[in-house]
Coordinates of C-alpha atoms in Angstrom, one line a residue:
X1 CA 0.2 -0.4 0.1
X2 CA 1.2 3.1 -0.6
X3 CA 1.0 6.7 1.3
X4 CA -0.2 6.9 4.7
X5 CA -3.8 8.5 6.0
X6 CA -1.6 11.8 6.4
X7 CA 2.0 12.4 5.0
X8 CA 3.4 14.9 7.8
X9 CA 0.9 17.8 8.4
X10 CA -0.6 17.2 4.6
X11 CA -3.7 15.5 4.3
X12 CA -4.1 13.2 1.5
X13 CA -6.5 14.2 -1.3
X14 CA -7.5 12.0 -4.3
X15 CA -9.4 13.4 -6.9
X16 CA -10.9 10.3 -9.4
X17 CA -11.4 12.0 -12.7
X18 CA -9.7 14.8 -14.7
X19 CA -12.7 16.1 -16.8
X20 CA -13.9 19.2 -16.0
X21 CA -15.7 19.1 -13.0
X22 CA -12.3 17.5 -11.1
X23 CA -10.1 19.7 -13.3
X24 CA -12.2 22.5 -12.2
X25 CA -12.2 21.5 -8.5
X26 CA -8.3 21.6 -8.2
X27 CA -8.2 24.9 -9.4
X28 CA -10.3 25.9 -7.1
X29 CA -8.2 24.6 -4.0
X30 CA -5.1 25.8 -5.5
X31 CA -6.6 29.3 -6.3
X32 CA -7.2 29.4 -2.4
X33 CA -3.2 29.0 -1.8
X34 CA -4.3 25.8 -0.4
X35 CA -2.1 23.4 -2.6
X36 CA 0.6 23.3 0.3
X37 CA -1.7 21.7 3.2
X38 CA -2.5 18.9 0.5
X39 CA -0.8 16.5 -0.9
X40 CA -2.8 16.2 -4.1
X41 CA -3.4 13.2 -6.6
X42 CA -5.6 13.8 -9.4
X43 CA -5.8 10.4 -12.1
X44 CA -7.6 10.3 -15.0
X45 CA -8.7 7.6 -17.6
X46 CA -7.8 9.8 -20.5
X47 CA -3.7 10.0 -21.2
X48 CA -3.6 14.1 -21.3
X49 CA -4.5 16.5 -18.7
X50 CA -7.6 18.7 -19.0
X51 CA -9.2 20.2 -21.5
X52 CA -12.6 21.8 -22.6
X53 CA -14.9 18.4 -23.1
X54 CA -17.5 21.6 -23.9
X55 CA -15.6 22.4 -27.4
X56 CA -15.2 18.5 -28.4
X57 CA -17.2 19.2 -31.4
X58 CA -15.6 21.4 -33.2
X59 CA -12.4 18.8 -33.2
X60 CA -15.1 16.9 -35.4
X61 CA -16.0 19.8 -37.9
X62 CA -12.1 20.8 -38.3
X63 CA -12.6 23.8 -36.5
X64 CA -10.3 23.6 -34.1
X65 CA -7.2 21.4 -33.5
X66 CA -7.4 19.2 -30.7
X67 CA -4.3 20.7 -29.1
X68 CA -5.5 23.8 -28.8
X69 CA -8.2 22.5 -26.3
X70 CA -6.1 21.1 -23.8
X71 CA -5.7 23.7 -20.6
X72 CA -3.3 22.3 -18.7
X73 CA -0.2 20.8 -19.5
X74 CA 1.6 18.3 -17.3
X75 CA 4.2 21.2 -16.4
X76 CA 1.4 22.8 -14.9
X77 CA 0.8 20.0 -12.4
X78 CA 4.3 19.4 -11.6
X79 CA 4.9 22.8 -11.0
X80 CA 2.2 22.9 -8.4
X81 CA 3.0 19.5 -6.6
X82 CA 0.0 17.8 -8.0
X83 CA 0.7 14.5 -8.8
X84 CA -1.0 13.5 -12.2
X85 CA -2.3 9.9 -13.2
X86 CA -3.0 9.5 -16.4
X87 CA -4.3 6.7 -18.5
X88 CA -5.3 5.5 -14.8
X89 CA -8.6 4.1 -13.5
X90 CA -9.6 3.8 -9.7
X91 CA -11.1 -0.3 -9.9
X92 CA -11.8 0.3 -6.1
X93 CA -12.3 2.5 -2.7
X94 CA -11.2 0.1 0.4
X95 CA -13.0 2.2 2.5
X96 CA -12.0 0.3 5.7
X97 CA -8.4 1.7 4.8
X98 CA -8.9 4.4 3.6
X99 CA -7.4 3.9 0.3
X100 CA -8.0 3.7 -3.9
X101 CA -6.8 0.6 -5.4
X102 CA -5.6 1.9 -9.2
X103 CA -6.1 -0.1 -12.3
X104 CA -2.2 -0.7 -12.5
X105 CA -2.6 -2.5 -9.1
X106 CA -1.0 0.4 -7.0
X107 CA -3.0 1.4 -3.8
X108 CA -2.5 4.9 -2.5
X109 CA -4.9 5.8 0.9
X110 CA -6.6 9.2 1.0
X111 CA -7.8 11.6 4.2
X112 CA -10.3 12.9 1.6
X113 CA -11.7 11.6 -1.5
X114 CA -13.6 13.3 -4.0
X115 CA -15.3 11.4 -6.9
X116 CA -15.4 13.4 -10.1
X117 CA -15.8 10.7 -12.7
X118 CA -18.7 11.9 -14.7
X119 CA -20.6 10.1 -17.2
X120 CA -20.4 8.0 -20.4
X121 CA -22.5 7.8 -23.5
X122 CA -26.0 5.9 -23.3
X123 CA -25.4 3.6 -26.0
X124 CA -29.3 1.8 -27.1
X125 CA -29.8 -1.9 -27.8
X126 CA -29.0 -2.1 -31.5
X127 CA -29.0 -5.2 -33.8
X128 CA -26.1 -5.8 -35.6
X129 CA -23.9 -3.3 -33.5
X130 CA -21.0 -5.7 -32.9
X131 CA -19.5 -7.0 -36.0
X132 CA -17.2 -10.3 -35.4
X133 CA -15.3 -10.4 -32.0
X134 CA -17.6 -8.3 -30.1
X135 CA -16.1 -5.0 -31.3
X136 CA -18.3 -2.5 -33.0
X137 CA -18.5 -2.1 -36.5
X138 CA -16.3 0.2 -38.1
X139 CA -17.5 3.5 -38.9
X140 CA -20.0 3.5 -35.5
X141 CA -18.9 6.4 -32.7
X142 CA -19.9 8.0 -29.6
X143 CA -18.8 11.5 -29.1
X144 CA -17.5 12.1 -25.9
X145 CA -13.9 12.5 -25.4
X146 CA -10.8 14.3 -27.4
X147 CA -9.8 11.0 -29.1
X148 CA -13.4 10.3 -29.7
X149 CA -13.9 13.7 -31.7
X150 CA -10.0 13.0 -34.0
X151 CA -11.4 9.6 -34.5
X152 CA -14.6 11.0 -36.1
X153 CA -12.7 13.8 -37.7
X154 CA -10.4 11.5 -39.6
X155 CA -13.4 9.0 -40.6
X156 CA -15.5 11.9 -41.5
X157 CA -12.8 12.5 -43.9
X158 CA -13.4 9.5 -45.7
X159 CA -17.1 9.2 -45.5
X160 CA -19.9 10.5 -47.5
X161 CA -23.2 10.0 -45.5
X162 CA -23.6 10.3 -41.9
X163 CA -26.2 9.4 -39.5
X164 CA -26.8 10.9 -36.0
X165 CA -28.9 9.4 -33.6
X166 CA -30.4 12.1 -31.3
X167 CA -32.0 14.8 -31.2
X168 CA -30.4 16.8 -28.2
X169 CA -27.8 19.5 -27.7
X170 CA -25.4 17.0 -28.2
X171 CA -26.7 15.2 -31.3
X172 CA -27.6 18.8 -33.2
X173 CA -24.0 20.0 -32.1
X174 CA -22.3 16.9 -33.6
X175 CA -24.7 17.2 -37.0
X176 CA -23.9 21.0 -37.6
X177 CA -20.2 19.7 -37.0
X178 CA -20.5 16.6 -39.7
X179 CA -22.5 19.2 -42.0
X180 CA -19.1 21.6 -41.4
X181 CA -17.1 18.2 -42.8
X182 CA -18.7 17.9 -45.9
X183 CA -20.5 15.6 -45.4
X184 CA -24.5 14.8 -45.6
X185 CA -26.2 14.4 -42.7
X186 CA -29.3 12.4 -41.7
X187 CA -30.6 13.5 -37.9
X188 CA -33.1 10.7 -36.3
X189 CA -34.7 11.4 -33.4
X190 CA -37.4 9.6 -31.8
X191 CA -38.9 12.2 -30.2
X192 CA -41.8 14.2 -31.8
X193 CA -40.0 17.2 -31.6
X194 CA -35.6 18.2 -31.3
X195 CA -34.8 18.8 -27.7
X196 CA -37.8 18.0 -26.5
X197 CA -36.5 18.3 -22.7
X198 CA -35.7 21.9 -23.0
X199 CA -38.5 22.8 -26.3
X200 CA -41.8 23.2 -26.6
X201 CA -43.0 22.0 -29.7
X202 CA -43.6 25.0 -31.5
X203 CA -39.8 26.3 -30.5
X204 CA -39.0 22.6 -31.8
X205 CA -40.6 22.5 -35.3
X206 CA -39.0 26.1 -35.6
X207 CA -35.9 24.7 -34.4
X208 CA -36.5 21.6 -37.4
X209 CA -36.6 24.2 -40.1
X210 CA -33.4 26.2 -38.7
X211 CA -31.6 22.6 -39.0
X212 CA -32.8 21.6 -42.1
X213 CA -32.2 24.8 -43.8
X214 CA -28.1 24.7 -42.8
X215 CA -28.6 21.0 -45.3
X216 CA -29.4 18.5 -42.6
X217 CA -32.5 15.9 -43.2
X218 CA -34.3 15.6 -40.0
X219 CA -36.0 12.4 -39.4
X220 CA -38.5 12.8 -36.1
X221 CA -40.5 10.3 -34.1
X222 CA -38.3 7.7 -35.9
X223 CA -36.1 4.5 -33.6
X224 CA -33.1 2.8 -35.0
X225 CA -33.7 -0.7 -34.7
X226 CA -30.8 -2.1 -36.1
X227 CA -27.2 -1.4 -38.0
X228 CA -26.7 -2.4 -41.3
X229 CA -23.5 -4.1 -42.7
X230 CA -21.0 -6.7 -41.9
X231 CA -17.7 -5.6 -40.6
X232 CA -18.4 -1.9 -41.3
X233 CA -21.7 0.2 -40.9
X234 CA -23.6 1.0 -44.2
X235 CA -26.8 1.8 -43.2
X236 CA -29.3 1.8 -40.2
X237 CA -32.9 -0.1 -40.2
X238 CA -35.5 2.2 -38.5
X239 CA -38.6 0.1 -36.6
X240 CA -41.3 1.2 -38.9
X241 CA -39.6 -0.5 -41.5
X242 CA -37.1 2.5 -43.3
X243 CA -33.4 2.2 -43.6
X244 CA -30.9 4.9 -44.0
X245 CA -27.8 4.1 -46.3
X246 CA -24.6 5.5 -44.7
X247 CA -21.4 4.8 -43.6
X248 CA -20.4 6.7 -40.5
X249 CA -23.0 6.5 -37.4
X250 CA -23.1 8.8 -34.1
X251 CA -24.3 7.7 -31.4
X252 CA -26.0 10.9 -29.9
X253 CA -28.4 8.9 -27.3
X254 CA -27.6 10.9 -24.0
X255 CA -25.3 10.2 -21.3
X256 CA -25.3 7.9 -18.0
X257 CA -23.6 9.1 -14.8
X258 CA -20.5 6.9 -13.6
X259 CA -21.6 5.4 -10.1
X260 CA -20.2 1.8 -10.6
X261 CA -16.7 2.8 -8.5
X262 CA -19.3 4.6 -5.9
X263 CA -22.0 2.0 -5.3
X264 CA -19.3 -0.9 -5.6
X265 CA -17.8 0.1 -2.3
X266 CA -21.7 0.8 -0.6
X267 CA -22.2 4.4 -1.3
X268 CA -25.6 5.7 -1.8
X269 CA -26.4 6.0 -5.5
X270 CA -29.5 6.8 -7.2
X271 CA -29.2 8.3 -10.2
X272 CA -26.1 9.7 -9.6
X273 CA -23.9 9.6 -6.5
X274 CA -26.2 10.9 -3.4
X275 CA -24.6 14.3 -1.7
X276 CA -25.3 17.0 0.9
X277 CA -25.0 20.6 0.3
X278 CA -21.1 20.4 0.9
X279 CA -21.2 17.8 -1.7
X280 CA -20.4 15.2 0.8
X281 CA -21.0 11.4 0.1
X282 CA -24.7 10.5 2.2
X283 CA -22.9 7.4 3.1
X284 CA -19.1 8.1 4.4
X285 CA -18.5 11.8 5.2
X286 CA -14.6 11.5 3.7
X287 CA -16.0 11.0 0.5
X288 CA -17.3 13.5 -2.0
X289 CA -18.5 13.9 -5.4
X290 CA -19.3 16.6 -7.9
X291 CA -20.0 17.0 -11.4
X292 CA -21.8 15.0 -13.6
X293 CA -21.5 11.7 -11.5
X294 CA -23.0 13.3 -8.2
X295 CA -27.0 13.9 -7.3
X296 CA -27.9 16.8 -5.2
X297 CA -31.5 17.1 -3.6
X298 CA -32.4 14.7 -6.5
X299 CA -31.0 16.3 -9.6
X300 CA -27.8 15.8 -11.8
X301 CA -26.8 18.5 -13.6
X302 CA -25.1 17.8 -17.4
X303 CA -24.3 21.1 -18.3
X304 CA -21.2 23.2 -17.1
X305 CA -22.1 25.9 -14.9
X306 CA -23.3 23.9 -12.0
X307 CA -20.4 22.0 -12.4
X308 CA -18.1 25.7 -11.7
X309 CA -20.6 25.9 -8.4
X310 CA -20.3 22.8 -6.9
X311 CA -16.7 23.0 -7.3
X312 CA -16.7 26.7 -5.7
X313 CA -18.7 25.1 -2.6
X314 CA -16.4 22.2 -2.4
X315 CA -13.2 24.1 -2.2
X316 CA -14.3 26.2 0.3
X317 CA -15.4 23.5 2.7
X318 CA -12.4 21.5 2.5
X319 CA -9.7 24.5 2.2
X320 CA -12.0 25.9 5.3
X321 CA -11.7 29.0 3.6
X322 CA -16.0 29.6 3.7
X323 CA -17.0 26.7 6.7
X324 CA -20.5 28.1 5.7
X325 CA -20.0 27.3 1.9
X326 CA -23.6 25.1 0.4
X327 CA -24.5 24.2 -2.8
X328 CA -28.0 24.9 -3.2
X329 CA -28.4 23.6 -6.9
X330 CA -28.4 25.8 -9.7
X331 CA -30.3 27.4 -12.0
X332 CA -30.3 25.7 -15.8
X333 CA -28.9 27.6 -18.8
X334 CA -28.5 25.8 -22.2
X335 CA -27.7 27.8 -25.0
X336 CA -26.7 26.3 -28.3
X337 CA -25.0 28.1 -31.4
X338 CA -25.4 26.1 -34.6
X339 CA -24.4 28.2 -38.0
X340 CA -26.0 30.7 -37.1
X341 CA -29.3 29.5 -35.4
X342 CA -29.6 30.4 -31.9
X343 CA -31.3 28.4 -29.0
X344 CA -31.4 29.6 -25.5
X345 CA -33.4 27.8 -22.5
X346 CA -33.3 28.9 -19.3
X347 CA -34.6 27.3 -16.1
X348 CA -38.3 25.1 -16.9
X349 CA -40.1 25.0 -19.6
X350 CA -43.6 23.5 -18.1
X351 CA -45.8 26.8 -17.0
X352 CA -47.4 26.1 -13.3
X353 CA -50.5 27.4 -11.3
X354 CA -50.0 31.3 -10.5
X355 CA -47.7 31.8 -13.6
X356 CA -47.7 34.4 -16.1
X357 CA -46.6 33.5 -19.6
X358 CA -45.4 35.4 -22.1
X359 CA -44.5 34.9 -25.7
X360 CA -44.1 35.8 -29.5
X361 CA -43.8 33.8 -32.8
X362 CA -42.5 34.8 -35.8
X363 CA -42.1 31.2 -38.1
X364 CA -41.0 32.8 -41.1
X365 CA -38.1 34.7 -39.2
X366 CA -37.5 31.9 -37.2
X367 CA -38.1 33.7 -34.1
X368 CA -39.7 32.0 -31.5
X369 CA -39.6 34.1 -27.5
X370 CA -41.5 32.4 -24.4
X371 CA -41.3 33.4 -21.1
X372 CA -42.3 32.1 -17.6
X373 CA -42.7 34.5 -15.1
X374 CA -43.7 33.5 -11.5
X375 CA -44.4 36.5 -9.1
X376 CA -42.3 38.6 -11.4
X377 CA -39.5 37.2 -11.9
X378 CA -38.0 34.9 -14.8
X379 CA -38.7 31.2 -13.9
X380 CA -38.3 30.1 -17.3
X381 CA -37.5 30.9 -20.9
X382 CA -37.2 30.1 -24.4
X383 CA -35.5 31.9 -27.3
X384 CA -35.0 30.9 -30.9
X385 CA -33.1 32.9 -33.0
X386 CA -32.6 36.3 -30.7
X387 CA -29.0 36.3 -29.8
X388 CA -29.1 39.9 -28.8
X389 CA -31.8 39.7 -26.3
X390 CA -30.7 36.6 -24.4
X391 CA -28.1 38.3 -22.4
X392 CA -30.1 40.3 -20.4
X393 CA -32.9 38.2 -19.6
X394 CA -29.8 34.8 -18.6
X395 CA -28.6 38.0 -16.4
X396 CA -32.5 38.5 -14.7
X397 CA -32.4 34.6 -14.7
X398 CA -29.4 34.0 -12.9
X399 CA -29.6 36.8 -10.7
X400 CA -33.6 36.6 -9.9
X401 CA -34.2 39.9 -10.5
X402 CA -37.7 41.6 -10.7
X403 CA -38.6 42.2 -14.4
X404 CA -40.3 45.3 -15.8
X405 CA -43.9 45.5 -15.6
X406 CA -44.2 46.6 -19.7
X407 CA -44.3 42.3 -21.0
X408 CA -43.9 43.5 -24.4
X409 CA -41.0 45.2 -23.7
X410 CA -39.4 42.0 -22.4
X411 CA -39.6 40.6 -25.9
X412 CA -39.2 43.4 -28.0
X413 CA -36.7 46.0 -26.0
X414 CA -34.2 43.8 -24.9
X415 CA -31.1 45.8 -25.7
X416 CA -32.5 49.2 -24.1
X417 CA -33.5 46.7 -20.7
X418 CA -29.9 45.8 -20.2
X419 CA -28.5 49.1 -20.4

């Protein structure tokens, strides 16, 4: 076993996951001048340091080189006394020993253990997904890591036609990237409209028209049943009996929190690893979780701003810089920018009792605005085709500030309101 429960007066801190949540927490801890108080080890399964995962689709399109996404070189970690372990996964937590067993057999002790394991792509049970030997057929991908983006970009250069399964945020961004790469793109979505978790039918229909204007073929209310081809994908078969030809298939069917490590050690797990307001697991006061693998008050957050909020609270708690720090949840704000298309979704989309609904639609211009107000404040908003109006409403939503009583001004005079 490597290490002891303490190293002199330093606290052994292990961060499992060097994705956006784990890397952000590390930065927050170091920013509080606490690096000298901790012996920090951070490990990730990928072969490099932290990077901006939100921009991976731009690698796919060729708009960015993969190297430009890497935020922290190895030297950055070494200079700050952080032990960076790449290409290694945590296999087990031995809670009675306060130790983590790594995939290479090493066992490292901790005083505080942070689980920032993120999530993984959901892979639907498709017939014919696997070729001989149990591997996926050539040309089938998910888009999650930097390496995924690089491999898809390399394959796209050799392909003519792509199918993307999933009409959520990731599927739309991937479809746009493949269009930019010069492929014919078919977007297949099982729901009746795109981004159904954020948009209503009217805004979903406008988004479909906008995506089709970019050149994509959108197939709604259709499910993929099987992957066609022998050793390589040649198309997909749909449940309604139809088929679509393709030589590249991208699965963008959502994500699932990585909770296996936690569950295997007896930590409380629901949809994610259950935590309290200090991001401490409900089962063990020395183990914490944050990011896409964590479940706080029944919610698992998949967007970036909540990860930042959680990292700040957890860093305040770990370092003692704010003993009263408590995570109260985050307001959800999603933005899609796709080759001139602008979509902003804030908060909730359902109208409840005592809510006030303000909306405007101009289908010919591709503009749709729908605001949900509760007690004079913005509880939710959908904005399509209005990139200039969203900053004011986003700020009002984040801060919970009262809105002007002139509701028409909210829809048509946002520039003036923002000043």
